[in-house]
């Protein structure tokens, strides 16, 4: 593989979708047809290149996002295959943060499913241009146009249909290219590596002409030049349509839609062409902005190798006992043996090795530049979400946001030998996964592991045993609640003590009052500087915020509370930051214990897909679990029931649903918000 390729020929893309829509299968075909792998790996056989972890191969799902690079024609495509399961949403979030484009894969039978919506919204949040691939057109019940209608309704997308299927279900044999008005039929004998391009058969000609006109209209609505030619009935070249569609896709005005069946090896080559034609190179998207950590001024990081270095660590992984950092380089370049500066920690890091990644395999390279995604070994102190730059031109890129965990289990090492490795292994997992949290319960001394769902924690515990040979006993899953207060309450506290030979004095009076759900915690001061000097106010805020981290009921974080500093006093020379931090913490804890506190449950958005015959039983069961039914709509020959249900009531639901529906019901759930159940 050529080492240097022009930056405008690079495409950084992610494959995103709901679980089981066929993301990994699409990626495997891309690797095969681009010559990156010489055998098609199947997910159901546990042989997919991108699902390399034993847990992924056993379960047939993607757990961790894998990076690979391949060539198509004269372009280099860097791909991140992301998980579809809601428990691993952070993997999608941090991948989309560093990608320039995305391919949304939709199942033609399932349509736009709940996790598809989640990942699509995540892509919208980071302004990532997208193309859609409607997969599984060979399956019974496949509905190409129904899926497009769902894209409009659920995703508020503006699809530009570039292909329509030839045949459907088991008779699906190819696609009609509406830009070039040709029919493409795949050869089953060559595993889809060859296909014939021919004139459109008569039975599809009328439909093809209709959808070609619709495509031109769709593009004309967002492009003035095409609109002008369209209204004056002037001929419009295919290249003009491609150029206008590329521009509209990059501006997030349109979503090109293609179709096929990845498992049957149909539709992948045109998808690769569409990735190159319509998704942006690093130079097509606006330069990422950062701030100078010393002056606070905004800096634009131009995607050029001769600009100062600006790179983001979006993921950390432990491979063969070594820390591997996945880095997206926005500007400048990195050279093996060189230095990089981490402005968050004010430390220089050594770039021991730079690796071009291919799932869990890697290829050493000497240097790399703007627009690339690489693995770096040698970064001792830097972690996920931190910036690498040069000390001469410091820049701090926007931090990444991480989700709060909603479910916990108690874990303890089985033997003394396991105990020795236990803390070290947990620290390694936390450096890899920012949604994983570990704490020690003060009352029981137990180690509490918190994550995004039952499957998330199950995989972590499986990996502890498999990768690090650490056996643990696991308690029952526990819900991670929040606490809040029902009414306003006031309290005072005085700290007047000698500590380490110095006398400290601080007096604080504060009022806590409840805020609307989702407001977070707030602090404001209403005291005059003669009562408490202004330089001590931050210490008071710190004491209050620290004490809100553990509530009076069960030690869960307290949320949606406003703390107002209403009074207090100080003594010259005796009043210190320590005194006011402690007295504020004491006053806050006193107020919380006097307030009417109550628990907030994590509420989950649940969608159950169930045959009509079982609907009554399923709704009755959801009501018994304190669920609120929000809508019931027909979907693909079944009924889709949407409900919000407390997480505590959802343990073991998959077994209950299977029993109630003779194994025919399926459900998905994702965290929505905290509320009183």
mmCIF file of C-alpha atoms in Angstrom, residues 396-664:
data_model
loop_
_atom_site.group_PDB
_atom_site.id
_atom_site.type_symbol
_atom_site.label_atom_id
_atom_site.label_comp_id
_atom_site.label_asym_id
_atom_site.label_seq_id
_atom_site.Cartn_x
_atom_site.Cartn_y
_atom_site.Cartn_z
ATOM 1 C CA UNK A 396 -6.948 22.272 23.006
ATOM 2 C CA UNK A 397 -9.649 20.536 20.942
ATOM 3 C CA UNK A 398 -13.168 20.222 22.332
ATOM 4 C CA UNK A 399 -13.472 17.484 24.953
ATOM 5 C CA UNK A 400 -15.641 14.437 24.308
ATOM 6 C CA UNK A 401 -18.860 13.888 26.272
ATOM 7 C CA UNK A 402 -19.421 10.563 28.007
ATOM 8 C CA UNK A 403 -22.599 8.924 29.264
ATOM 9 C CA UNK A 404 -23.318 8.232 32.912
ATOM 10 C CA UNK A 405 -23.707 4.521 33.810
ATOM 11 C CA UNK A 406 -27.184 3.211 34.724
ATOM 12 C CA UNK A 407 -26.549 -0.285 36.124
ATOM 13 C CA UNK A 408 -24.145 -1.750 38.709
ATOM 14 C CA UNK A 409 -22.895 -5.079 39.997
ATOM 15 C CA UNK A 410 -20.789 -5.903 43.041
ATOM 16 C CA UNK A 411 -17.587 -7.780 42.088
ATOM 17 C CA UNK A 412 -14.947 -9.431 44.238
ATOM 18 C CA UNK A 413 -11.850 -11.495 43.382
ATOM 19 C CA UNK A 414 -12.264 -15.243 43.908
ATOM 20 C CA UNK A 415 -8.743 -15.984 45.179
ATOM 21 C CA UNK A 416 -5.763 -14.179 46.679
ATOM 22 C CA UNK A 417 -3.955 -14.440 43.303
ATOM 23 C CA UNK A 418 -6.931 -12.754 41.616
ATOM 24 C CA UNK A 419 -6.916 -10.027 44.282
ATOM 25 C CA UNK A 420 -3.392 -8.979 43.294
ATOM 26 C CA UNK A 421 -4.398 -8.335 39.669
ATOM 27 C CA UNK A 422 -7.931 -7.108 40.354
ATOM 28 C CA UNK A 423 -7.371 -3.342 40.761
ATOM 29 C CA UNK A 424 -4.856 -3.182 37.935
ATOM 30 C CA UNK A 425 -7.269 -4.936 35.519
ATOM 31 C CA UNK A 426 -10.149 -2.631 36.480
ATOM 32 C CA UNK A 427 -7.950 0.435 35.894
ATOM 33 C CA UNK A 428 -7.043 -0.885 32.433
ATOM 34 C CA UNK A 429 -10.722 -1.314 31.545
ATOM 35 C CA UNK A 430 -11.578 2.173 32.820
ATOM 36 C CA UNK A 431 -8.815 3.735 30.716
ATOM 37 C CA UNK A 432 -10.306 1.916 27.681
ATOM 38 C CA UNK A 433 -13.952 2.661 28.410
ATOM 39 C CA UNK A 434 -15.005 6.030 29.918
ATOM 40 C CA UNK A 435 -18.591 4.780 30.527
ATOM 41 C CA UNK A 436 -17.292 2.174 32.985
ATOM 42 C CA UNK A 437 -17.034 3.384 36.582
ATOM 43 C CA UNK A 438 -15.641 1.663 39.678
ATOM 44 C CA UNK A 439 -16.221 2.709 43.283
ATOM 45 C CA UNK A 440 -15.962 1.162 46.732
ATOM 46 C CA UNK A 441 -19.149 1.066 48.800
ATOM 47 C CA UNK A 442 -18.280 2.769 52.104
ATOM 48 C CA UNK A 443 -20.760 0.700 54.144
ATOM 49 C CA UNK A 444 -20.005 -2.794 52.800
ATOM 50 C CA UNK A 445 -16.471 -2.363 51.426
ATOM 51 C CA UNK A 446 -17.613 -4.002 48.168
ATOM 52 C CA UNK A 447 -16.213 -2.997 44.782
ATOM 53 C CA UNK A 448 -19.104 -1.714 42.647
ATOM 54 C CA UNK A 449 -18.759 -1.871 38.856
ATOM 55 C CA UNK A 450 -21.163 0.408 36.931
ATOM 56 C CA UNK A 451 -21.885 0.391 33.194
ATOM 57 C CA UNK A 452 -24.419 1.056 30.443
ATOM 58 C CA UNK A 453 -26.376 -2.214 30.616
ATOM 59 C CA UNK A 454 -26.390 -5.903 31.566
ATOM 60 C CA UNK A 455 -24.561 -6.934 28.373
ATOM 61 C CA UNK A 456 -21.885 -4.236 28.876
ATOM 62 C CA UNK A 457 -21.019 -5.552 32.361
ATOM 63 C CA UNK A 458 -21.295 -9.182 31.209
ATOM 64 C CA UNK A 459 -18.688 -8.555 28.494
ATOM 65 C CA UNK A 460 -16.331 -6.748 30.909
ATOM 66 C CA UNK A 461 -16.477 -9.653 33.385
ATOM 67 C CA UNK A 462 -15.970 -12.175 30.566
ATOM 68 C CA UNK A 463 -12.927 -10.205 29.330
ATOM 69 C CA UNK A 464 -11.450 -10.052 32.877
ATOM 70 C CA UNK A 465 -11.418 -13.828 32.942
ATOM 71 C CA UNK A 466 -10.399 -14.434 29.318
ATOM 72 C CA UNK A 467 -7.797 -11.718 28.708
ATOM 73 C CA UNK A 468 -6.346 -11.245 32.194
ATOM 74 C CA UNK A 469 -7.064 -14.618 33.818
ATOM 75 C CA UNK A 470 -8.803 -12.858 36.723
ATOM 76 C CA UNK A 471 -11.778 -14.712 38.201
ATOM 77 C CA UNK A 472 -14.443 -12.763 40.097
ATOM 78 C CA UNK A 473 -17.661 -13.418 41.976
ATOM 79 C CA UNK A 474 -20.475 -11.217 40.701
ATOM 80 C CA UNK A 475 -23.495 -9.970 42.645
ATOM 81 C CA UNK A 476 -26.937 -9.346 41.167
ATOM 82 C CA UNK A 477 -27.237 -6.303 38.901
ATOM 83 C CA UNK A 478 -28.240 -3.145 40.765
ATOM 84 C CA UNK A 479 -29.774 -0.020 39.316
ATOM 85 C CA UNK A 480 -27.785 3.211 39.622
ATOM 86 C CA UNK A 481 -30.340 5.673 40.999
ATOM 87 C CA UNK A 482 -30.145 9.404 41.597
ATOM 88 C CA UNK A 483 -31.464 11.300 44.618
ATOM 89 C CA UNK A 484 -33.181 14.672 44.812
ATOM 90 C CA UNK A 485 -35.201 16.765 47.283
ATOM 91 C CA UNK A 486 -38.895 17.603 47.424
ATOM 92 C CA UNK A 487 -38.870 20.942 49.263
ATOM 93 C CA UNK A 488 -36.593 23.891 50.009
ATOM 94 C CA UNK A 489 -34.554 23.647 53.214
ATOM 95 C CA UNK A 490 -31.972 25.817 54.987
ATOM 96 C CA UNK A 491 -29.018 24.838 57.170
ATOM 97 C CA UNK A 492 -25.926 26.378 58.793
ATOM 98 C CA UNK A 493 -22.599 24.945 59.868
ATOM 99 C CA UNK A 494 -19.469 26.259 61.594
ATOM 100 C CA UNK A 495 -15.997 24.800 61.221
ATOM 101 C CA UNK A 496 -13.806 26.072 64.059
ATOM 102 C CA UNK A 497 -10.840 23.747 64.629
ATOM 103 C CA UNK A 498 -7.109 23.491 64.733
ATOM 104 C CA UNK A 499 -5.629 21.349 61.931
ATOM 105 C CA UNK A 500 -1.888 20.637 61.656
ATOM 106 C CA UNK A 501 -1.029 23.441 64.077
ATOM 107 C CA UNK A 502 -3.160 26.074 62.305
ATOM 108 C CA UNK A 503 -6.541 27.368 63.427
ATOM 109 C CA UNK A 504 -9.302 27.366 60.771
ATOM 110 C CA UNK A 505 -12.669 29.142 60.974
ATOM 111 C CA UNK A 506 -15.576 29.283 58.560
ATOM 112 C CA UNK A 507 -19.346 29.712 58.954
ATOM 113 C CA UNK A 508 -21.800 29.047 56.125
ATOM 114 C CA UNK A 509 -25.596 29.296 55.822
ATOM 115 C CA UNK A 510 -27.168 27.955 52.669
ATOM 116 C CA UNK A 511 -30.525 27.088 51.206
ATOM 117 C CA UNK A 512 -31.214 24.076 48.969
ATOM 118 C CA UNK A 513 -34.223 24.089 46.683
ATOM 119 C CA UNK A 514 -35.463 21.574 44.080
ATOM 120 C CA UNK A 515 -35.125 22.326 40.352
ATOM 121 C CA UNK A 516 -37.096 20.882 37.405
ATOM 122 C CA UNK A 517 -36.003 17.426 36.151
ATOM 123 C CA UNK A 518 -32.895 17.511 33.996
ATOM 124 C CA UNK A 519 -31.695 20.930 35.223
ATOM 125 C CA UNK A 520 -28.553 19.601 36.907
ATOM 126 C CA UNK A 521 -27.055 21.164 40.053
ATOM 127 C CA UNK A 522 -26.557 24.909 40.338
ATOM 128 C CA UNK A 523 -24.891 27.239 42.812
ATOM 129 C CA UNK A 524 -25.260 30.945 43.444
ATOM 130 C CA UNK A 525 -24.114 33.306 46.140
ATOM 131 C CA UNK A 526 -26.221 36.039 47.761
ATOM 132 C CA UNK A 527 -23.754 37.107 50.453
ATOM 133 C CA UNK A 528 -21.841 40.372 50.574
ATOM 134 C CA UNK A 529 -18.072 40.438 50.494
ATOM 135 C CA UNK A 530 -17.918 41.841 54.047
ATOM 136 C CA UNK A 531 -19.556 38.619 55.334
ATOM 137 C CA UNK A 532 -17.463 36.227 53.213
ATOM 138 C CA UNK A 533 -14.656 37.489 50.931
ATOM 139 C CA UNK A 534 -15.194 36.721 47.233
ATOM 140 C CA UNK A 535 -11.990 34.697 46.954
ATOM 141 C CA UNK A 536 -13.500 32.098 49.349
ATOM 142 C CA UNK A 537 -16.735 31.578 47.367
ATOM 143 C CA UNK A 538 -15.188 28.943 44.983
ATOM 144 C CA UNK A 539 -14.129 26.886 48.031
ATOM 145 C CA UNK A 540 -17.738 26.969 49.290
ATOM 146 C CA UNK A 541 -19.049 25.877 45.880
ATOM 147 C CA UNK A 542 -16.504 23.034 45.847
ATOM 148 C CA UNK A 543 -17.643 21.815 49.289
ATOM 149 C CA UNK A 544 -21.314 21.884 48.253
ATOM 150 C CA UNK A 545 -20.761 20.096 44.925
ATOM 151 C CA UNK A 546 -18.638 17.407 46.599
ATOM 152 C CA UNK A 547 -21.315 16.712 49.200
ATOM 153 C CA UNK A 548 -23.992 16.455 46.469
ATOM 154 C CA UNK A 549 -22.072 13.505 45.025
ATOM 155 C CA UNK A 550 -23.475 11.268 47.785
ATOM 156 C CA UNK A 551 -27.078 11.602 48.947
ATOM 157 C CA UNK A 552 -28.561 10.819 52.382
ATOM 158 C CA UNK A 553 -30.834 7.940 51.306
ATOM 159 C CA UNK A 554 -28.531 5.407 49.642
ATOM 160 C CA UNK A 555 -25.398 7.361 48.757
ATOM 161 C CA UNK A 556 -26.349 8.024 45.115
ATOM 162 C CA UNK A 557 -25.543 11.398 43.506
ATOM 163 C CA UNK A 558 -28.026 14.201 44.268
ATOM 164 C CA UNK A 559 -29.318 15.980 41.148
ATOM 165 C CA UNK A 560 -31.571 18.898 40.146
ATOM 166 C CA UNK A 561 -30.810 20.980 43.241
ATOM 167 C CA UNK A 562 -29.924 24.657 43.501
ATOM 168 C CA UNK A 563 -27.685 25.642 46.417
ATOM 169 C CA UNK A 564 -27.921 29.322 47.378
ATOM 170 C CA UNK A 565 -25.331 30.758 49.765
ATOM 171 C CA UNK A 566 -27.427 33.065 51.986
ATOM 172 C CA UNK A 567 -25.108 33.942 54.871
ATOM 173 C CA UNK A 568 -21.999 33.213 56.881
ATOM 174 C CA UNK A 569 -19.090 34.895 58.577
ATOM 175 C CA UNK A 570 -15.320 34.923 58.487
ATOM 176 C CA UNK A 571 -12.441 35.960 60.755
ATOM 177 C CA UNK A 572 -9.411 37.673 59.387
ATOM 178 C CA UNK A 573 -6.306 35.473 59.299
ATOM 179 C CA UNK A 574 -8.291 32.431 60.536
ATOM 180 C CA UNK A 575 -10.660 31.962 57.584
ATOM 181 C CA UNK A 576 -9.184 29.591 55.020
ATOM 182 C CA UNK A 577 -10.386 27.787 51.932
ATOM 183 C CA UNK A 578 -10.258 24.511 53.874
ATOM 184 C CA UNK A 579 -12.542 25.929 56.596
ATOM 185 C CA UNK A 580 -15.156 27.103 54.113
ATOM 186 C CA UNK A 581 -15.020 23.939 51.983
ATOM 187 C CA UNK A 582 -15.644 21.823 55.089
ATOM 188 C CA UNK A 583 -18.313 24.085 56.608
ATOM 189 C CA UNK A 584 -20.154 24.279 53.233
ATOM 190 C CA UNK A 585 -20.024 20.488 52.967
ATOM 191 C CA UNK A 586 -21.356 20.117 56.549
ATOM 192 C CA UNK A 587 -24.166 22.617 55.942
ATOM 193 C CA UNK A 588 -25.131 20.900 52.688
ATOM 194 C CA UNK A 589 -25.205 17.445 54.287
ATOM 195 C CA UNK A 590 -27.296 18.809 57.177
ATOM 196 C CA UNK A 591 -29.751 20.396 54.714
ATOM 197 C CA UNK A 592 -30.009 17.189 52.686
ATOM 198 C CA UNK A 593 -30.737 15.102 55.779
ATOM 199 C CA UNK A 594 -33.553 17.510 56.763
ATOM 200 C CA UNK A 595 -35.003 17.766 53.243
ATOM 201 C CA UNK A 596 -37.567 15.272 52.029
ATOM 202 C CA UNK A 597 -35.263 13.289 49.741
ATOM 203 C CA UNK A 598 -36.459 10.653 47.285
ATOM 204 C CA UNK A 599 -34.968 8.372 44.649
ATOM 205 C CA UNK A 600 -35.071 8.947 40.899
ATOM 206 C CA UNK A 601 -35.184 5.837 38.725
ATOM 207 C CA UNK A 602 -33.381 5.573 35.392
ATOM 208 C CA UNK A 603 -36.318 5.483 32.952
ATOM 209 C CA UNK A 604 -35.785 3.504 29.745
ATOM 210 C CA UNK A 605 -37.372 4.004 26.332
ATOM 211 C CA UNK A 606 -38.560 0.518 25.402
ATOM 212 C CA UNK A 607 -39.850 -0.622 22.013
ATOM 213 C CA UNK A 608 -41.423 -4.080 21.812
ATOM 214 C CA UNK A 609 -42.143 -5.670 18.428
ATOM 215 C CA UNK A 610 -44.815 -8.321 18.936
ATOM 216 C CA UNK A 611 -47.351 -10.260 16.818
ATOM 217 C CA UNK A 612 -50.882 -8.915 17.332
ATOM 218 C CA UNK A 613 -52.120 -12.131 18.961
ATOM 219 C CA UNK A 614 -49.822 -11.566 21.976
ATOM 220 C CA UNK A 615 -50.295 -7.816 22.303
ATOM 221 C CA UNK A 616 -52.688 -7.916 25.300
ATOM 222 C CA UNK A 617 -50.318 -10.054 27.396
ATOM 223 C CA UNK A 618 -47.305 -7.860 26.552
ATOM 224 C CA UNK A 619 -49.135 -4.609 27.397
ATOM 225 C CA UNK A 620 -50.403 -6.131 30.656
ATOM 226 C CA UNK A 621 -46.857 -7.164 31.571
ATOM 227 C CA UNK A 622 -45.465 -3.685 30.794
ATOM 228 C CA UNK A 623 -48.195 -2.088 32.951
ATOM 229 C CA UNK A 624 -47.316 -4.491 35.795
ATOM 230 C CA UNK A 625 -43.699 -3.242 35.489
ATOM 231 C CA UNK A 626 -44.860 0.387 36.093
ATOM 232 C CA UNK A 627 -44.476 1.113 32.381
ATOM 233 C CA UNK A 628 -46.290 3.939 30.590
ATOM 234 C CA UNK A 629 -47.477 2.969 27.099
ATOM 235 C CA UNK A 630 -46.770 5.861 24.730
ATOM 236 C CA UNK A 631 -47.813 4.504 21.330
ATOM 237 C CA UNK A 632 -48.849 1.347 19.482
ATOM 238 C CA UNK A 633 -48.268 1.282 15.723
ATOM 239 C CA UNK A 634 -48.391 -1.482 13.103
ATOM 240 C CA UNK A 635 -44.922 -2.340 11.781
ATOM 241 C CA UNK A 636 -43.910 -5.100 9.380
ATOM 242 C CA UNK A 637 -46.812 -7.434 10.133
ATOM 243 C CA UNK A 638 -46.519 -6.928 13.896
ATOM 244 C CA UNK A 639 -47.293 -4.216 16.450
ATOM 245 C CA UNK A 640 -44.594 -1.857 17.739
ATOM 246 C CA UNK A 641 -45.340 -0.884 21.340
ATOM 247 C CA UNK A 642 -43.385 2.105 22.665
ATOM 248 C CA UNK A 643 -43.270 2.557 26.426
ATOM 249 C CA UNK A 644 -41.184 4.181 29.156
ATOM 250 C CA UNK A 645 -40.326 1.766 31.979
ATOM 251 C CA UNK A 646 -38.104 2.059 35.084
ATOM 252 C CA UNK A 647 -34.868 0.104 34.537
ATOM 253 C CA UNK A 648 -35.318 -1.697 37.869
ATOM 254 C CA UNK A 649 -38.405 -3.378 36.409
ATOM 255 C CA UNK A 650 -36.672 -4.539 33.223
ATOM 256 C CA UNK A 651 -34.314 -7.190 34.635
ATOM 257 C CA UNK A 652 -35.097 -10.566 33.099
ATOM 258 C CA UNK A 653 -37.544 -9.006 30.635
ATOM 259 C CA UNK A 654 -36.130 -10.862 27.614
ATOM 260 C CA UNK A 655 -37.044 -14.221 29.222
ATOM 261 C CA UNK A 656 -40.530 -12.989 30.205
ATOM 262 C CA UNK A 657 -41.152 -11.656 26.680
ATOM 263 C CA UNK A 658 -40.033 -14.897 25.044
ATOM 264 C CA UNK A 659 -42.381 -16.880 27.318
ATOM 265 C CA UNK A 660 -45.331 -14.561 26.682
ATOM 266 C CA UNK A 661 -44.916 -14.545 22.877
ATOM 267 C CA UNK A 662 -43.682 -18.106 22.160
ATOM 268 C CA UNK A 663 -40.282 -16.617 21.320
ATOM 269 C CA UNK A 664 -41.691 -14.301 18.615
#
